[in-house]
Backbone as JSON, one array per atom type, in Angstrom:
{
  "sequence": "XXXXXXXXXXXXXXXXXXXXXXXXXXXXXXXXXXXXXXXXXXXXXXXXXXXXXXXXXXXXXXXXXXXXXXXXXXXXXXXXXXXXXXXXXXXXXXXXXXXXXXXXXXXXXXXXXXXXXX",
  "N": [[-29.65, 46.3, 14.65], [-26.61, 44.99, 15.65], [-25.49, 41.79, 16.48], [-23.29, 40.06, 18.54], [-21.87, 37.01, 19.18], [-20.04, 36.13, 21.77], [-16.91, 35.37, 23.3], [-15.21, 36.19, 26.04], [-12.62, 35.31, 26.53], [-11.43, 35.01, 24.12], [-9.15, 36.24, 21.8], [-9.69, 37.16, 19.18], [-12.43, 37.6, 19.37], [-12.56, 39.66, 21.28], [-11.25, 41.66, 19.85], [-13.11, 42.09, 17.81], [-15.24, 43.15, 19.29], [-14.04, 45.53, 20.05], [-13.79, 46.76, 17.51], [-16.51, 47.13, 16.89], [-17.23, 48.89, 18.94], [-15.55, 51.14, 18.5], [-16.37, 51.87, 15.98], [-18.82, 52.74, 16.49], [-21.24, 51.34, 16.14], [-24.47, 50.21, 16.96], [-24.79, 47.53, 19.13], [-25.3, 44.24, 20.41], [-24.04, 42.23, 22.91], [-23.61, 38.84, 23.33], [-22.76, 36.54, 25.58], [-22.07, 33.5, 24.89], [-21.29, 31.35, 26.4], [-22.37, 31.82, 28.87], [-25.06, 32.12, 28.33], [-26.62, 29.7, 26.98], [-26.95, 28.54, 23.62], [-29.96, 27.65, 21.98], [-31.28, 24.9, 20.05], [-32.79, 25.73, 17.8], [-31.93, 28.41, 17.46], [-29.19, 28.02, 16.99], [-29.26, 26.59, 14.59], [-30.37, 28.56, 12.94], [-28.27, 30.44, 12.98], [-26.22, 28.97, 11.73], [-27.37, 28.69, 9.2], [-27.49, 31.41, 8.42], [-24.77, 31.94, 8.27], [-24.16, 30.38, 6.17], [-22.88, 27.87, 6.11], [-21.77, 24.5, 6.88], [-22.72, 22.54, 9.78], [-20.39, 21.27, 10.79], [-18.38, 23.0, 9.96], [-18.6, 25.02, 11.77], [-17.55, 24.09, 14.04], [-14.91, 23.98, 16.35], [-12.45, 22.22, 15.52], [-9.88, 21.8, 16.32], [-9.86, 22.09, 18.96], [-9.18, 20.92, 22.23], [-11.13, 19.34, 23.56], [-12.73, 18.4, 21.41], [-10.87, 16.85, 20.01], [-10.24, 14.91, 21.95], [-12.76, 13.72, 22.54], [-14.24, 13.29, 20.16], [-12.86, 13.21, 17.67], [-11.5, 10.77, 17.26], [-13.59, 9.08, 16.71], [-14.46, 9.91, 14.2], [-12.18, 9.34, 12.73], [-12.31, 6.6, 12.94], [-14.27, 6.1, 11.16], [-16.87, 6.74, 11.74], [-19.61, 8.72, 11.05], [-20.98, 11.84, 11.82], [-24.27, 13.09, 11.87], [-25.7, 16.18, 10.64], [-27.54, 17.07, 12.51], [-26.69, 15.72, 14.82], [-24.18, 16.93, 15.15], [-24.94, 19.53, 15.72], [-26.25, 19.11, 18.15], [-24.02, 18.32, 19.65], [-22.59, 20.75, 19.73], [-24.38, 22.3, 21.2], [-24.33, 20.98, 23.64], [-21.66, 21.3, 24.25], [-20.57, 24.17, 24.27], [-18.07, 25.39, 24.05], [-16.93, 24.38, 21.83], [-17.89, 25.78, 19.7], [-17.13, 27.83, 17.01], [-15.75, 31.1, 17.18], [-15.56, 34.69, 17.16], [-19.07, 35.09, 16.48], [-20.74, 37.17, 14.34], [-23.64, 38.95, 13.71], [-25.6, 40.75, 11.5], [-28.56, 41.75, 10.86], [-29.7, 39.88, 8.24], [-27.29, 38.91, 7.58], [-24.18, 37.34, 8.27], [-21.03, 36.63, 9.87], [-18.08, 34.8, 10.77], [-15.84, 36.08, 12.96], [-13.03, 35.81, 12.24], [-10.32, 36.41, 10.44], [-10.56, 39.3, 12.66], [-11.13, 41.54, 10.99], [-12.99, 40.63, 9.2], [-15.45, 41.35, 10.05], [-16.09, 43.75, 8.9], [-17.22, 43.05, 6.51], [-19.92, 42.83, 6.87], [-20.84, 45.16, 7.99]],
  "CA": [[-28.79, 46.01, 15.79], [-25.63, 43.94, 15.41], [-25.37, 40.86, 17.59], [-22.03, 39.32, 18.54], [-21.75, 35.9, 20.11], [-18.73, 36.53, 22.26], [-16.22, 34.69, 24.38], [-14.22, 37.16, 26.51], [-11.27, 34.73, 26.53], [-10.96, 34.92, 22.73], [-8.51, 37.46, 21.3], [-10.45, 37.63, 18.02], [-13.72, 38.1, 19.83], [-12.34, 40.96, 21.91], [-10.94, 42.63, 18.79], [-14.37, 42.43, 17.14], [-15.96, 44.06, 20.2], [-13.35, 46.81, 19.91], [-14.18, 47.33, 16.22], [-17.9, 47.6, 17.01], [-17.27, 50.05, 19.83], [-14.91, 52.3, 17.88], [-17.15, 52.28, 14.81], [-20.07, 53.27, 17.05], [-22.43, 50.59, 15.72], [-25.26, 49.63, 18.05], [-24.58, 46.1, 19.14], [-25.64, 43.47, 21.61], [-23.05, 41.19, 23.18], [-24.14, 37.65, 23.98], [-21.71, 35.61, 26.01], [-22.78, 32.24, 24.68], [-20.98, 30.4, 27.47], [-23.28, 32.12, 29.96], [-26.43, 31.93, 27.86], [-26.49, 28.65, 25.97], [-27.79, 28.61, 22.43], [-30.85, 26.52, 21.78], [-31.1, 24.26, 18.74], [-33.38, 26.58, 16.76], [-31.05, 29.56, 17.28], [-27.95, 27.56, 16.39], [-29.57, 26.27, 13.18], [-30.52, 29.84, 12.25], [-26.93, 31.01, 12.83], [-25.53, 28.18, 10.7], [-27.97, 29.07, 7.91], [-27.05, 32.77, 8.09], [-23.36, 31.86, 7.91], [-24.09, 29.58, 4.93], [-21.87, 26.84, 6.3], [-22.27, 23.27, 7.49], [-22.44, 22.51, 11.21], [-19.0, 20.9, 11.05], [-17.54, 24.18, 9.75], [-18.72, 25.9, 12.94], [-16.91, 23.42, 15.18], [-13.47, 24.17, 16.54], [-11.96, 20.85, 15.48], [-8.56, 21.73, 16.96], [-10.1, 22.21, 20.4], [-8.8, 19.71, 22.96], [-12.32, 18.54, 23.81], [-13.12, 17.73, 20.15], [-9.86, 15.84, 19.73], [-10.34, 13.83, 22.93], [-14.06, 13.04, 22.59], [-14.95, 13.06, 18.91], [-12.01, 13.02, 16.48], [-11.2, 9.34, 17.05], [-14.78, 8.45, 16.11], [-14.43, 10.24, 12.77], [-11.07, 8.55, 12.17], [-12.79, 5.22, 12.88], [-15.27, 5.99, 10.1], [-18.21, 7.12, 12.19], [-19.99, 10.04, 10.58], [-22.04, 12.5, 12.58], [-25.24, 13.84, 11.07], [-25.74, 17.61, 10.99], [-28.31, 17.18, 13.74], [-25.82, 15.29, 15.91], [-23.15, 17.95, 15.33], [-25.6, 20.66, 16.39], [-26.43, 18.69, 19.54], [-22.7, 18.36, 20.28], [-22.27, 22.16, 20.01], [-25.24, 22.76, 22.28], [-23.82, 20.37, 24.88], [-20.28, 21.75, 24.47], [-20.47, 25.45, 23.55], [-16.68, 25.76, 23.81], [-16.56, 23.89, 20.5], [-18.43, 26.68, 18.68], [-16.18, 28.84, 16.51], [-16.12, 32.44, 17.63], [-16.9, 35.21, 17.46], [-20.07, 35.12, 15.4], [-21.33, 38.5, 14.28], [-24.84, 38.95, 12.87], [-26.19, 42.05, 11.21], [-29.76, 41.45, 10.07], [-29.68, 38.56, 7.62], [-25.9, 38.62, 7.19], [-23.38, 36.9, 9.42], [-19.66, 36.18, 9.63], [-17.24, 34.42, 11.9], [-14.86, 37.16, 13.01], [-11.63, 35.36, 12.16], [-9.76, 37.42, 11.31], [-11.54, 40.29, 13.08], [-11.51, 42.47, 9.92], [-14.14, 40.09, 8.45], [-16.65, 42.03, 10.53], [-16.41, 44.84, 7.97], [-18.01, 42.49, 5.4], [-21.36, 42.93, 7.15], [-21.2, 46.45, 8.6]],
  "C": [[-27.89, 44.83, 15.43], [-25.53, 43.09, 16.67], [-24.03, 40.15, 17.44], [-22.1, 38.25, 19.6], [-20.29, 35.85, 20.51], [-18.22, 35.6, 23.34], [-15.12, 35.64, 24.83], [-12.79, 36.63, 26.54], [-10.66, 34.65, 25.13], [-10.38, 36.26, 22.28], [-9.3, 38.03, 20.13], [-11.78, 38.24, 18.43], [-13.58, 39.48, 20.47], [-12.0, 42.03, 20.88], [-12.2, 43.03, 18.03], [-15.21, 43.37, 17.99], [-15.35, 45.46, 20.07], [-13.73, 47.5, 18.6], [-15.6, 47.89, 16.31], [-17.98, 48.85, 17.88], [-16.66, 51.29, 19.18], [-15.66, 52.77, 16.65], [-18.53, 52.8, 15.19], [-21.33, 52.62, 16.49], [-23.15, 50.08, 16.96], [-25.09, 48.12, 17.99], [-24.99, 45.5, 20.49], [-24.61, 42.37, 21.73], [-23.74, 40.03, 23.89], [-22.97, 36.73, 24.29], [-22.32, 34.21, 25.98], [-22.35, 31.14, 25.64], [-21.95, 30.57, 28.62], [-24.74, 31.85, 29.59], [-26.38, 30.96, 26.68], [-27.44, 28.87, 24.8], [-28.72, 27.42, 22.38], [-30.7, 26.04, 20.33], [-31.62, 25.15, 17.61], [-32.47, 27.77, 16.44], [-29.75, 29.15, 16.58], [-28.15, 27.2, 14.91], [-29.7, 27.56, 12.38], [-29.15, 30.48, 11.99], [-26.17, 30.28, 11.73], [-26.06, 28.54, 9.33], [-27.54, 30.47, 7.49], [-25.58, 32.78, 7.65], [-23.14, 31.13, 6.58], [-22.94, 28.58, 4.98], [-22.54, 25.57, 6.83], [-22.0, 23.32, 8.99], [-20.98, 22.17, 11.53], [-18.06, 22.09, 10.88], [-17.61, 25.17, 10.91], [-18.05, 25.3, 14.18], [-15.41, 23.68, 15.17], [-12.83, 22.79, 16.65], [-10.55, 20.69, 16.04], [-8.66, 21.88, 18.48], [-9.82, 20.86, 21.08], [-10.0, 18.78, 23.19], [-12.75, 17.76, 22.57], [-12.15, 16.57, 19.88], [-10.02, 14.64, 20.66], [-11.65, 13.05, 22.85], [-14.62, 12.61, 21.24], [-14.06, 12.71, 17.71], [-11.74, 11.54, 16.21], [-12.39, 8.6, 16.43], [-14.82, 8.7, 14.6], [-13.33, 9.42, 12.09], [-11.49, 7.09, 12.01], [-13.89, 5.02, 11.84], [-16.69, 6.31, 10.51], [-18.49, 8.54, 11.72], [-21.12, 10.58, 11.44], [-22.99, 13.18, 11.6], [-25.16, 15.31, 11.47], [-26.47, 17.81, 12.31], [-27.47, 16.78, 14.95], [-24.74, 16.34, 16.19], [-23.72, 19.17, 16.06], [-25.81, 20.33, 17.87], [-25.11, 18.71, 20.31], [-22.35, 19.8, 20.65], [-23.13, 22.71, 21.14], [-24.74, 22.22, 23.63], [-22.43, 20.88, 25.25], [-20.04, 23.07, 23.74], [-19.03, 25.91, 23.3], [-16.19, 25.28, 22.45], [-17.05, 24.8, 19.37], [-17.37, 27.71, 18.31], [-16.67, 30.21, 16.9], [-15.15, 33.46, 17.11], [-17.8, 35.1, 16.23], [-20.74, 36.48, 15.47], [-22.48, 38.45, 13.29], [-25.35, 40.37, 12.74], [-27.37, 41.8, 10.28], [-29.72, 40.02, 9.56], [-28.29, 38.18, 7.12], [-25.1, 38.26, 8.43], [-21.98, 36.49, 8.96], [-19.09, 35.63, 10.93], [-16.08, 35.41, 11.86], [-13.41, 36.7, 13.11], [-11.18, 35.52, 10.73], [-10.8, 38.49, 11.63], [-11.98, 41.26, 11.97], [-12.66, 41.94, 9.07], [-15.44, 40.76, 8.87], [-17.06, 43.14, 9.57], [-17.22, 44.34, 6.77], [-19.52, 42.66, 5.62], [-21.77, 44.24, 7.8], [-21.8, 47.37, 7.57]]
}
């Protein structure tokens, strides 16, 4: 079963849903704004993606720029654990969509990246 962490307001996320539906793959849609990710789940996703927590953060998001970017510019470094806590507290900062198929995962930007794990 393919799992997609989805934000209905995201164009890329909606295109990935469309790909899954037209390719007739069984999938589960999780609207992560409605059902918050816990720390254990988020760590597992980061490990499946084989990226650092910072790479999963939407650093161009207004919230990141207003609340966190100035701290980095000032030389304050966040630990991976702190970055994960920030994403849990502010799920809008999580890059999307995230598509997981077994032990493989991708961020669906661009949406055709989904084919890498189908």
